[in-house]
mmCIF file of C-alpha atoms in Angstrom:
data_model
loop_
_atom_site.group_PDB
_atom_site.id
_atom_site.type_symbol
_atom_site.label_atom_id
_atom_site.label_comp_id
_atom_site.label_asym_id
_atom_site.label_seq_id
_atom_site.Cartn_x
_atom_site.Cartn_y
_atom_site.Cartn_z
ATOM 1 C CA MET O 1 -21.471 -56.579 -53.085
ATOM 2 C CA SER O 2 -21.448 -59.478 -55.562
ATOM 3 C CA TRP O 3 -23.992 -60.057 -58.283
ATOM 4 C CA SER O 4 -24.318 -63.709 -57.235
ATOM 5 C CA VAL O 5 -26.820 -63.260 -54.430
ATOM 6 C CA GLY O 6 -29.110 -66.265 -54.895
ATOM 7 C CA PRO O 7 -32.607 -66.660 -56.286
ATOM 8 C CA THR O 8 -34.381 -63.862 -54.413
ATOM 9 C CA MET O 9 -35.241 -60.487 -55.915
ATOM 10 C CA VAL O 10 -32.265 -58.133 -56.153
ATOM 11 C CA ALA O 11 -32.786 -54.476 -55.220
ATOM 12 C CA VAL O 12 -29.786 -52.499 -56.423
ATOM 13 C CA LYS O 13 -29.080 -49.324 -54.486
ATOM 14 C CA PRO O 14 -28.262 -46.284 -56.682
ATOM 15 C CA ASN O 15 -24.740 -45.967 -55.274
ATOM 16 C CA GLU O 16 -23.996 -49.635 -56.048
ATOM 17 C CA ALA O 17 -24.994 -49.629 -59.725
ATOM 18 C CA ASP O 18 -21.725 -48.499 -61.295
ATOM 19 C CA THR O 19 -19.683 -50.838 -59.085
ATOM 20 C CA LEU O 20 -21.834 -53.794 -60.074
ATOM 21 C CA LEU O 21 -21.515 -53.002 -63.761
ATOM 22 C CA SER O 22 -17.726 -52.841 -63.490
ATOM 23 C CA ARG O 23 -17.649 -56.563 -62.584
ATOM 24 C CA ILE O 24 -19.503 -58.732 -65.085
ATOM 25 C CA ASP O 25 -21.059 -61.739 -63.327
ATOM 26 C CA PRO O 26 -21.544 -64.710 -65.709
ATOM 27 C CA ALA O 27 -24.237 -66.027 -63.342
ATOM 28 C CA ARG O 28 -26.439 -63.027 -64.252
ATOM 29 C CA PRO O 29 -26.081 -62.579 -68.017
ATOM 30 C CA VAL O 30 -29.345 -60.649 -68.525
ATOM 31 C CA VAL O 31 -29.073 -57.053 -67.321
ATOM 32 C CA LEU O 32 -32.002 -54.633 -67.522
ATOM 33 C CA LEU O 33 -31.105 -50.935 -67.362
ATOM 34 C CA PHE O 34 -34.219 -48.789 -67.108
ATOM 35 C CA GLY O 35 -35.471 -45.402 -65.959
ATOM 36 C CA PRO O 36 -36.329 -41.858 -67.025
ATOM 37 C CA ASP O 37 -32.668 -40.816 -67.515
ATOM 38 C CA ALA O 38 -32.041 -42.170 -71.014
ATOM 39 C CA GLY O 39 -28.512 -40.776 -71.015
ATOM 40 C CA LEU O 40 -27.606 -42.674 -67.843
ATOM 41 C CA VAL O 41 -29.136 -45.874 -69.258
ATOM 42 C CA ALA O 42 -27.019 -45.528 -72.412
ATOM 43 C CA GLU O 43 -23.842 -44.616 -70.505
ATOM 44 C CA ARG O 44 -24.115 -47.574 -68.146
ATOM 45 C CA ALA O 45 -24.873 -49.943 -71.016
ATOM 46 C CA ALA O 46 -21.818 -48.696 -72.907
ATOM 47 C CA LYS O 47 -19.566 -49.134 -69.852
ATOM 48 C CA ALA O 48 -20.881 -52.635 -69.143
ATOM 49 C CA ALA O 49 -20.339 -53.609 -72.777
ATOM 50 C CA ALA O 50 -16.801 -52.222 -72.743
ATOM 51 C CA THR O 51 -16.001 -54.150 -69.556
ATOM 52 C CA ALA O 52 -17.393 -57.388 -70.961
ATOM 53 C CA LEU O 53 -15.498 -57.035 -74.240
ATOM 54 C CA ALA O 54 -12.172 -55.858 -72.794
ATOM 55 C CA GLY O 55 -9.393 -57.425 -74.856
ATOM 56 C CA ASN O 56 -11.802 -58.859 -77.441
ATOM 57 C CA THR O 57 -10.775 -57.840 -80.961
ATOM 58 C CA ASP O 58 -13.698 -59.506 -82.759
ATOM 59 C CA PRO O 59 -15.549 -56.687 -84.597
ATOM 60 C CA PHE O 60 -18.762 -58.752 -84.488
ATOM 61 C CA ALA O 61 -18.687 -59.365 -80.733
ATOM 62 C CA LEU O 62 -21.076 -56.458 -80.102
ATOM 63 C CA VAL O 63 -24.570 -56.779 -81.579
ATOM 64 C CA ARG O 64 -27.315 -54.134 -81.425
ATOM 65 C CA LEU O 65 -30.966 -55.100 -81.758
ATOM 66 C CA ASP O 66 -34.237 -53.179 -81.788
ATOM 67 C CA GLY O 67 -36.757 -54.249 -79.163
ATOM 68 C CA ASP O 68 -39.805 -53.736 -81.365
ATOM 69 C CA ALA O 69 -38.264 -55.967 -84.056
ATOM 70 C CA ILE O 70 -37.588 -58.632 -81.417
ATOM 71 C CA SER O 71 -41.202 -58.418 -80.230
ATOM 72 C CA ALA O 72 -42.311 -59.366 -83.729
ATOM 73 C CA ASP O 73 -39.749 -62.218 -83.885
ATOM 74 C CA PRO O 74 -38.943 -63.354 -80.284
ATOM 75 C CA ALA O 75 -36.688 -66.212 -81.436
ATOM 76 C CA ARG O 76 -34.247 -63.744 -82.976
ATOM 77 C CA LEU O 77 -32.832 -62.722 -79.592
ATOM 78 C CA ALA O 78 -32.184 -66.338 -78.580
ATOM 79 C CA ASP O 79 -30.576 -67.051 -81.955
ATOM 80 C CA GLU O 80 -28.123 -64.201 -81.404
ATOM 81 C CA ALA O 81 -27.528 -65.016 -77.733
ATOM 82 C CA TYR O 82 -26.619 -68.657 -78.334
ATOM 83 C CA THR O 83 -24.409 -67.915 -81.338
ATOM 84 C CA ILE O 84 -20.730 -68.667 -80.709
ATOM 85 C CA GLY O 85 -18.324 -65.906 -81.700
ATOM 86 C CA MET O 86 -16.185 -66.525 -84.747
ATOM 87 C CA PHE O 87 -13.008 -65.913 -82.756
ATOM 88 C CA GLY O 88 -14.286 -67.137 -79.398
ATOM 89 C CA GLY O 89 -14.617 -64.971 -76.289
ATOM 90 C CA ARG O 90 -17.606 -63.189 -74.798
ATOM 91 C CA ARG O 91 -20.267 -61.502 -76.922
ATOM 92 C CA VAL O 92 -22.551 -58.605 -75.952
ATOM 93 C CA ILE O 93 -26.047 -57.931 -77.240
ATOM 94 C CA ARG O 94 -27.489 -54.457 -76.611
ATOM 95 C CA VAL O 95 -31.270 -54.283 -77.028
ATOM 96 C CA ARG O 96 -33.014 -50.910 -77.214
ATOM 97 C CA VAL O 97 -36.428 -51.708 -75.699
ATOM 98 C CA GLY O 98 -39.260 -49.843 -77.378
ATOM 99 C CA GLY O 99 -42.982 -49.738 -76.693
ATOM 100 C CA ARG O 100 -43.679 -53.406 -77.423
ATOM 101 C CA ASN O 101 -43.509 -56.325 -75.000
ATOM 102 C CA ILE O 102 -40.370 -58.484 -75.325
ATOM 103 C CA THR O 103 -40.819 -60.725 -72.277
ATOM 104 C CA ALA O 104 -41.431 -63.741 -74.552
ATOM 105 C CA ALA O 105 -37.973 -63.206 -76.063
ATOM 106 C CA VAL O 106 -36.228 -62.740 -72.704
ATOM 107 C CA GLU O 107 -37.827 -65.617 -70.757
ATOM 108 C CA PRO O 108 -35.878 -68.417 -72.535
ATOM 109 C CA LEU O 109 -32.561 -66.658 -71.825
ATOM 110 C CA LEU O 110 -33.349 -66.462 -68.109
ATOM 111 C CA ALA O 111 -34.446 -70.099 -68.043
ATOM 112 C CA SER O 112 -31.360 -71.333 -69.921
ATOM 113 C CA PRO O 113 -28.750 -68.551 -69.998
ATOM 114 C CA PRO O 114 -26.083 -68.480 -72.730
ATOM 115 C CA ALA O 115 -22.564 -69.320 -71.583
ATOM 116 C CA ASP O 116 -20.571 -66.416 -73.028
ATOM 117 C CA THR O 117 -23.088 -63.712 -73.934
ATOM 118 C CA LEU O 118 -24.108 -60.638 -71.944
ATOM 119 C CA ILE O 119 -27.576 -59.303 -72.838
ATOM 120 C CA LEU O 120 -28.080 -55.610 -72.018
ATOM 121 C CA LEU O 121 -31.701 -54.463 -72.172
ATOM 122 C CA GLU O 122 -32.012 -50.651 -72.325
ATOM 123 C CA ALA O 123 -35.486 -49.375 -71.455
ATOM 124 C CA GLY O 124 -37.359 -46.298 -70.325
ATOM 125 C CA ASP O 125 -39.201 -45.944 -67.022
ATOM 126 C CA LEU O 126 -40.848 -49.258 -66.035
ATOM 127 C CA LYS O 127 -43.421 -49.903 -63.310
ATOM 128 C CA ARG O 128 -42.468 -52.084 -60.377
ATOM 129 C CA GLY O 129 -44.071 -55.537 -60.392
ATOM 130 C CA GLN O 130 -45.010 -55.535 -64.070
ATOM 131 C CA GLY O 131 -43.775 -56.917 -67.389
ATOM 132 C CA LEU O 132 -40.091 -56.936 -68.233
ATOM 133 C CA ARG O 133 -38.993 -55.344 -64.963
ATOM 134 C CA GLU O 134 -40.715 -57.979 -62.818
ATOM 135 C CA LEU O 135 -39.426 -60.795 -65.027
ATOM 136 C CA VAL O 136 -35.781 -59.750 -64.686
ATOM 137 C CA GLU O 137 -35.957 -58.673 -61.025
ATOM 138 C CA ARG O 138 -37.410 -62.015 -59.937
ATOM 139 C CA SER O 139 -34.952 -64.155 -61.874
ATOM 140 C CA PRO O 140 -31.703 -65.430 -60.280
ATOM 141 C CA ARG O 141 -30.168 -65.059 -63.750
ATOM 142 C CA GLY O 142 -31.072 -61.405 -64.235
ATOM 143 C CA LEU O 143 -30.226 -58.037 -62.768
ATOM 144 C CA ALA O 144 -32.381 -54.902 -62.990
ATOM 145 C CA ILE O 145 -30.813 -51.486 -62.386
ATOM 146 C CA ALA O 146 -32.887 -48.302 -62.198
ATOM 147 C CA CYS O 147 -31.390 -45.151 -63.752
ATOM 148 C CA TYR O 148 -32.767 -41.904 -62.335
ATOM 149 C CA ALA O 149 -31.672 -38.336 -62.918
ATOM 150 C CA ASP O 150 -28.453 -37.375 -61.145
ATOM 151 C CA ALA O 151 -28.660 -35.171 -58.077
ATOM 152 C CA GLY O 152 -26.534 -34.127 -55.132
ATOM 153 C CA ARG O 153 -23.541 -36.390 -54.627
ATOM 154 C CA ASP O 154 -23.958 -38.040 -58.059
ATOM 155 C CA LEU O 155 -23.537 -34.698 -59.801
ATOM 156 C CA ASP O 156 -20.651 -33.704 -57.540
ATOM 157 C CA ARG O 157 -18.924 -36.974 -58.383
ATOM 158 C CA LEU O 158 -19.461 -36.474 -62.127
ATOM 159 C CA ILE O 159 -18.131 -32.893 -61.951
ATOM 160 C CA ASP O 160 -15.078 -33.951 -59.932
ATOM 161 C CA GLU O 161 -14.363 -36.837 -62.283
ATOM 162 C CA GLU O 162 -14.370 -34.691 -65.416
ATOM 163 C CA LEU O 163 -12.568 -31.667 -63.937
ATOM 164 C CA ARG O 164 -9.894 -33.818 -62.284
ATOM 165 C CA ALA O 165 -9.163 -35.403 -65.657
ATOM 166 C CA ALA O 166 -8.712 -31.876 -67.064
ATOM 167 C CA ASP O 167 -6.513 -30.831 -64.101
ATOM 168 C CA LEU O 168 -9.049 -28.224 -62.976
ATOM 169 C CA ALA O 169 -10.528 -27.187 -59.633
ATOM 170 C CA ILE O 170 -13.841 -25.335 -59.275
ATOM 171 C CA ASP O 171 -14.975 -22.461 -57.042
ATOM 172 C CA ARG O 172 -17.812 -23.175 -54.579
ATOM 173 C CA GLU O 173 -20.299 -20.753 -56.176
ATOM 174 C CA ALA O 174 -19.423 -22.041 -59.628
ATOM 175 C CA ARG O 175 -20.111 -25.609 -58.463
ATOM 176 C CA GLU O 176 -23.475 -24.613 -56.979
ATOM 177 C CA LEU O 177 -24.534 -22.950 -60.209
ATOM 178 C CA LEU O 178 -23.276 -25.858 -62.309
ATOM 179 C CA VAL O 179 -25.193 -28.392 -60.206
ATOM 180 C CA SER O 180 -28.376 -26.328 -60.631
ATOM 181 C CA LEU O 181 -28.008 -26.520 -64.425
ATOM 182 C CA LEU O 182 -27.331 -30.267 -64.644
ATOM 183 C CA GLY O 183 -28.990 -33.505 -63.692
ATOM 184 C CA SER O 184 -31.857 -34.297 -66.085
ATOM 185 C CA ASP O 185 -29.756 -36.520 -68.360
ATOM 186 C CA ARG O 186 -26.389 -38.118 -67.573
ATOM 187 C CA LEU O 187 -24.899 -37.890 -71.072
ATOM 188 C CA ALA O 188 -26.028 -34.290 -71.470
ATOM 189 C CA SER O 189 -24.579 -33.404 -68.048
ATOM 190 C CA ARG O 190 -21.250 -35.040 -68.823
ATOM 191 C CA GLY O 191 -21.123 -33.269 -72.177
ATOM 192 C CA GLU O 192 -21.725 -29.896 -70.541
ATOM 193 C CA VAL O 193 -18.982 -30.451 -67.942
ATOM 194 C CA ARG O 194 -16.518 -31.544 -70.628
ATOM 195 C CA LYS O 195 -17.362 -28.449 -72.670
ATOM 196 C CA LEU O 196 -16.779 -26.332 -69.574
ATOM 197 C CA ALA O 197 -13.431 -28.050 -68.922
ATOM 198 C CA LEU O 198 -12.331 -27.357 -72.494
ATOM 199 C CA TYR O 199 -13.315 -23.686 -72.124
ATOM 200 C CA ALA O 200 -11.351 -23.344 -68.863
ATOM 201 C CA HIS O 201 -8.348 -25.365 -70.059
ATOM 202 C CA GLY O 202 -5.063 -24.073 -68.678
ATOM 203 C CA GLN O 203 -6.467 -21.608 -66.153
ATOM 204 C CA GLY O 204 -6.421 -23.966 -63.158
ATOM 205 C CA ARG O 205 -9.849 -23.104 -61.723
ATOM 206 C CA VAL O 206 -13.379 -22.904 -63.043
ATOM 207 C CA THR O 207 -15.193 -19.728 -61.980
ATOM 208 C CA ILE O 208 -18.860 -18.814 -61.871
ATOM 209 C CA GLU O 209 -18.262 -16.593 -64.924
ATOM 210 C CA ASP O 210 -17.022 -19.645 -66.846
ATOM 211 C CA VAL O 211 -20.173 -21.606 -65.971
ATOM 212 C CA GLU O 212 -22.432 -18.710 -66.958
ATOM 213 C CA ALA O 213 -20.599 -18.264 -70.243
ATOM 214 C CA ILE O 214 -20.655 -21.909 -71.319
ATOM 215 C CA VAL O 215 -23.303 -23.969 -69.542
ATOM 216 C CA GLY O 216 -25.902 -21.216 -69.402
ATOM 217 C CA ASP O 217 -26.439 -21.195 -73.163
ATOM 218 C CA ALA O 218 -27.128 -24.923 -73.204
ATOM 219 C CA SER O 219 -29.532 -24.813 -70.279
ATOM 220 C CA ALA O 220 -31.503 -21.990 -71.863
ATOM 221 C CA THR O 221 -32.559 -24.353 -74.673
ATOM 222 C CA GLY O 222 -33.142 -27.346 -72.365
ATOM 223 C CA PHE O 223 -35.735 -28.197 -69.764
ATOM 224 C CA ASP O 224 -35.566 -24.753 -68.160
ATOM 225 C CA GLU O 225 -36.802 -22.934 -71.246
ATOM 226 C CA ALA O 226 -39.833 -25.188 -71.700
ATOM 227 C CA ILE O 227 -40.736 -25.215 -68.004
ATOM 228 C CA ASP O 228 -39.873 -21.660 -66.925
ATOM 229 C CA THR O 229 -41.786 -20.080 -69.802
ATOM 230 C CA ALA O 230 -44.813 -22.287 -69.029
ATOM 231 C CA PHE O 231 -44.952 -21.136 -65.401
ATOM 232 C CA ALA O 232 -44.397 -17.544 -66.544
ATOM 233 C CA GLY O 233 -47.353 -17.716 -68.955
ATOM 234 C CA ASP O 234 -45.541 -17.735 -72.318
ATOM 235 C CA ALA O 235 -47.397 -20.567 -74.044
ATOM 236 C CA ALA O 236 -45.883 -20.148 -77.507
ATOM 237 C CA THR O 237 -42.258 -20.275 -76.336
ATOM 238 C CA SER O 238 -42.931 -23.170 -73.965
ATOM 239 C CA ASP O 239 -44.708 -25.203 -76.638
ATOM 240 C CA ALA O 240 -41.902 -24.636 -79.163
ATOM 241 C CA ALA O 241 -39.215 -25.573 -76.615
ATOM 242 C CA THR O 242 -41.138 -28.713 -75.639
ATOM 243 C CA ALA O 243 -41.436 -29.756 -79.277
ATOM 244 C CA ARG O 244 -37.672 -29.280 -79.801
ATOM 245 C CA LEU O 245 -36.818 -31.338 -76.718
ATOM 246 C CA VAL O 246 -39.102 -34.231 -77.587
ATOM 247 C CA GLY O 247 -38.018 -34.106 -81.224
ATOM 248 C CA ALA O 248 -34.395 -34.451 -80.086
ATOM 249 C CA GLY O 249 -35.236 -37.590 -78.107
ATOM 250 C CA THR O 250 -36.047 -36.222 -74.640
ATOM 251 C CA SER O 251 -38.465 -38.436 -72.717
ATOM 252 C CA PRO O 252 -41.829 -36.674 -72.141
ATOM 253 C CA GLN O 253 -41.961 -38.428 -68.757
ATOM 254 C CA ALA O 254 -38.590 -36.919 -67.816
ATOM 255 C CA LEU O 255 -39.796 -33.451 -68.833
ATOM 256 C CA LEU O 256 -42.943 -33.845 -66.723
ATOM 257 C CA ALA O 257 -40.853 -35.006 -63.764
ATOM 258 C CA ALA O 258 -38.697 -31.883 -64.132
ATOM 259 C CA ALA O 259 -41.831 -29.724 -64.270
ATOM 260 C CA ILE O 260 -43.043 -31.280 -61.005
ATOM 261 C CA ARG O 261 -39.712 -30.519 -59.329
ATOM 262 C CA ALA O 262 -39.900 -26.940 -60.609
ATOM 263 C CA ALA O 263 -43.446 -26.547 -59.269
ATOM 264 C CA VAL O 264 -42.379 -27.828 -55.849
ATOM 265 C CA GLN O 265 -39.473 -25.353 -55.764
ATOM 266 C CA LEU O 266 -41.693 -22.461 -56.860
ATOM 267 C CA HIS O 267 -44.157 -23.441 -54.144
ATOM 268 C CA ARG O 268 -41.412 -23.206 -51.474
ATOM 269 C CA TRP O 269 -40.399 -19.778 -52.723
ATOM 270 C CA ARG O 270 -44.007 -18.600 -52.958
ATOM 271 C CA LEU O 271 -44.621 -19.615 -49.327
ATOM 272 C CA ALA O 272 -41.689 -17.397 -48.331
ATOM 273 C CA ILE O 273 -43.183 -14.521 -50.326
ATOM 274 C CA GLU O 274 -46.600 -14.979 -48.731
ATOM 275 C CA GLY O 275 -44.774 -14.939 -45.399
ATOM 276 C CA GLY O 276 -43.511 -11.418 -46.111
ATOM 277 C CA ALA O 277 -40.376 -11.772 -48.281
ATOM 278 C CA SER O 278 -40.102 -9.908 -51.588
ATOM 279 C CA VAL O 279 -39.961 -11.744 -54.913
ATOM 280 C CA ARG O 280 -36.588 -10.191 -55.705
ATOM 281 C CA ASN O 281 -35.035 -11.174 -52.362
ATOM 282 C CA VAL O 282 -36.314 -14.755 -52.612
ATOM 283 C CA VAL O 283 -34.843 -15.222 -56.087
ATOM 284 C CA GLU O 284 -31.556 -13.509 -55.260
ATOM 285 C CA GLY O 285 -31.156 -15.554 -52.091
ATOM 286 C CA ALA O 286 -31.868 -18.942 -53.696
ATOM 287 C CA ARG O 287 -29.297 -21.699 -53.097
ATOM 288 C CA PRO O 288 -28.051 -23.052 -55.382
ATOM 289 C CA PRO O 289 -28.284 -19.716 -57.198
ATOM 290 C CA VAL O 290 -30.760 -19.206 -60.045
ATOM 291 C CA HIS O 291 -28.984 -18.573 -63.352
ATOM 292 C CA PHE O 292 -29.241 -14.912 -64.316
ATOM 293 C CA ARG O 293 -31.016 -15.734 -67.606
ATOM 294 C CA ARG O 294 -33.756 -17.557 -65.693
ATOM 295 C CA LYS O 295 -34.369 -14.868 -63.073
ATOM 296 C CA PRO O 296 -36.881 -12.720 -65.036
ATOM 297 C CA LEU O 297 -39.015 -15.772 -65.832
ATOM 298 C CA ILE O 298 -38.872 -17.091 -62.273
ATOM 299 C CA GLU O 299 -39.886 -13.665 -60.948
ATOM 300 C CA ARG O 300 -42.796 -13.484 -63.398
ATOM 301 C CA ALA O 301 -43.936 -16.956 -62.309
ATOM 302 C CA LEU O 302 -43.749 -16.084 -58.615
ATOM 303 C CA GLU O 303 -45.746 -12.914 -59.225
ATOM 304 C CA ALA O 304 -48.424 -14.821 -61.142
ATOM 305 C CA TRP O 305 -48.920 -17.896 -58.974
ATOM 306 C CA SER O 306 -50.153 -18.307 -55.406
ATOM 307 C CA ALA O 307 -48.949 -21.100 -53.123
ATOM 308 C CA ASP O 308 -52.345 -22.806 -53.443
ATOM 309 C CA GLY O 309 -52.196 -22.527 -57.222
ATOM 310 C CA LEU O 310 -48.768 -24.149 -57.297
ATOM 311 C CA SER O 311 -49.986 -26.957 -55.027
ATOM 312 C CA ALA O 312 -52.745 -27.622 -57.545
ATOM 313 C CA ALA O 313 -50.194 -27.496 -60.381
ATOM 314 C CA VAL O 314 -48.097 -30.191 -58.670
ATOM 315 C CA ILE O 315 -51.175 -32.428 -58.457
ATOM 316 C CA ASP O 316 -52.140 -31.805 -62.104
ATOM 317 C CA LEU O 317 -48.596 -32.503 -63.310
ATOM 318 C CA GLY O 318 -48.485 -35.684 -61.222
ATOM 319 C CA LYS O 319 -51.689 -36.891 -62.888
ATOM 320 C CA ALA O 320 -50.252 -36.072 -66.312
ATOM 321 C CA ALA O 321 -47.042 -37.978 -65.492
ATOM 322 C CA ALA O 322 -49.038 -41.031 -64.368
ATOM 323 C CA GLU O 323 -51.142 -40.876 -67.534
ATOM 324 C CA ALA O 324 -48.022 -40.585 -69.707
ATOM 325 C CA ARG O 325 -46.590 -43.712 -68.084
ATOM 326 C CA LYS O 326 -49.807 -45.657 -68.662
ATOM 327 C CA GLN O 327 -50.199 -44.484 -72.263
ATOM 328 C CA SER O 328 -46.618 -44.266 -73.545
ATOM 329 C CA ALA O 329 -47.792 -43.878 -77.151
ATOM 330 C CA LEU O 330 -49.564 -40.657 -76.143
ATOM 331 C CA ALA O 331 -46.871 -39.409 -73.733
ATOM 332 C CA GLU O 332 -45.723 -36.594 -76.016
ATOM 333 C CA ALA O 333 -49.246 -35.224 -76.441
ATOM 334 C CA ILE O 334 -49.968 -35.552 -72.710
ATOM 335 C CA CYS O 335 -46.769 -33.674 -71.819
ATOM 336 C CA SER O 336 -47.411 -30.882 -74.331
ATOM 337 C CA ARG O 337 -50.990 -30.485 -73.132
ATOM 338 C CA ALA O 338 -49.926 -30.328 -69.475
ATOM 339 C CA LEU O 339 -47.329 -27.600 -70.080
ATOM 340 C CA LEU O 340 -49.695 -25.656 -72.335
ATOM 341 C CA SER O 341 -52.323 -25.791 -69.594
ATOM 342 C CA LEU O 342 -49.762 -24.437 -67.122
ATOM 343 C CA ALA O 343 -48.873 -21.564 -69.434
ATOM 344 C CA THR O 344 -52.527 -20.698 -70.092
ATOM 345 C CA ASN O 345 -53.292 -20.762 -66.370
ATOM 346 C CA ALA O 346 -50.268 -18.555 -65.611
ATOM 347 C CA ALA O 347 -51.242 -16.035 -68.295
ATOM 348 C CA ARG O 348 -54.779 -15.859 -66.884
ATOM 349 C CA ARG O 349 -53.424 -15.283 -63.371
ATOM 350 C CA ARG O 350 -51.108 -12.504 -64.602
ATOM 351 C CA ARG O 351 -54.005 -10.730 -66.289
ATOM 352 C CA ARG O 352 -56.018 -10.843 -63.059
ATOM 353 C CA SER O 353 -53.167 -9.538 -60.896
#
């Protein structure tokens, strides 16, 4: 598939994104990378920039700009985009889009695109049909690529890519466990697999014990800790873990999305329990397997919640996620409040049981 597809709106399929970014199309010099997976946004932007600047030795060919600063001075982006490099060749401008509107700065570049400059706009989750996303999607000079958390084949491909480079194979159960611990952020996932490959260097195969020894520690301080402890009724631990994640740059919207997925999974398990299965058997039989450090919390959550209660939790978390998208400045507070409400509800249910 070529980038030059005419003036109609371009809908990029997830499995086409990396291929498109490996071939820079001068006809579409404005590329918007957006979505809840900030790590995937950054990784794709870095790869596109590297492709565009291949062979260029000019140290000033790559320019980084802050979106909020551009919003205050829209002409600054055009000034940079139309600047000719000191040594010739293509230039790349990477713009980290913040909370302010920069459509006024981008519109002139779509109307009259620069000849030898690639503009990479890196944003969070954007609504369809609004603002910057609509502007770029509807322009024949722009390309918008959504970046969502890896799952399934994407994670398998990432694991294979990194382990093949390290001359390692991986056991089936180890892969299943590894996949269950990855996926919320591309850069974090890649970092975990590389750490695992370094740990298993020289042994030929990665085992489930290797994954538990290396990746488990990281996941315990990631999304799982904040979410699992909330569903288990431990408000203090959940709130502290949430604060650490957000303070380290995790998107509150991404954390809420992960909480929704967790609630849906707990609901499936709880239905099995209400159908006659034991909590222990449900957790032990989960595929992909639940990491051993998570099992006590998952069991506590399944003992506390009913299927109806988890259905209500999914709805409440969905409302919180929608509110966080509408009020991005308050997203952190909305996320913290939603998880604290979960934990309080779980603790109340445990006391009644």
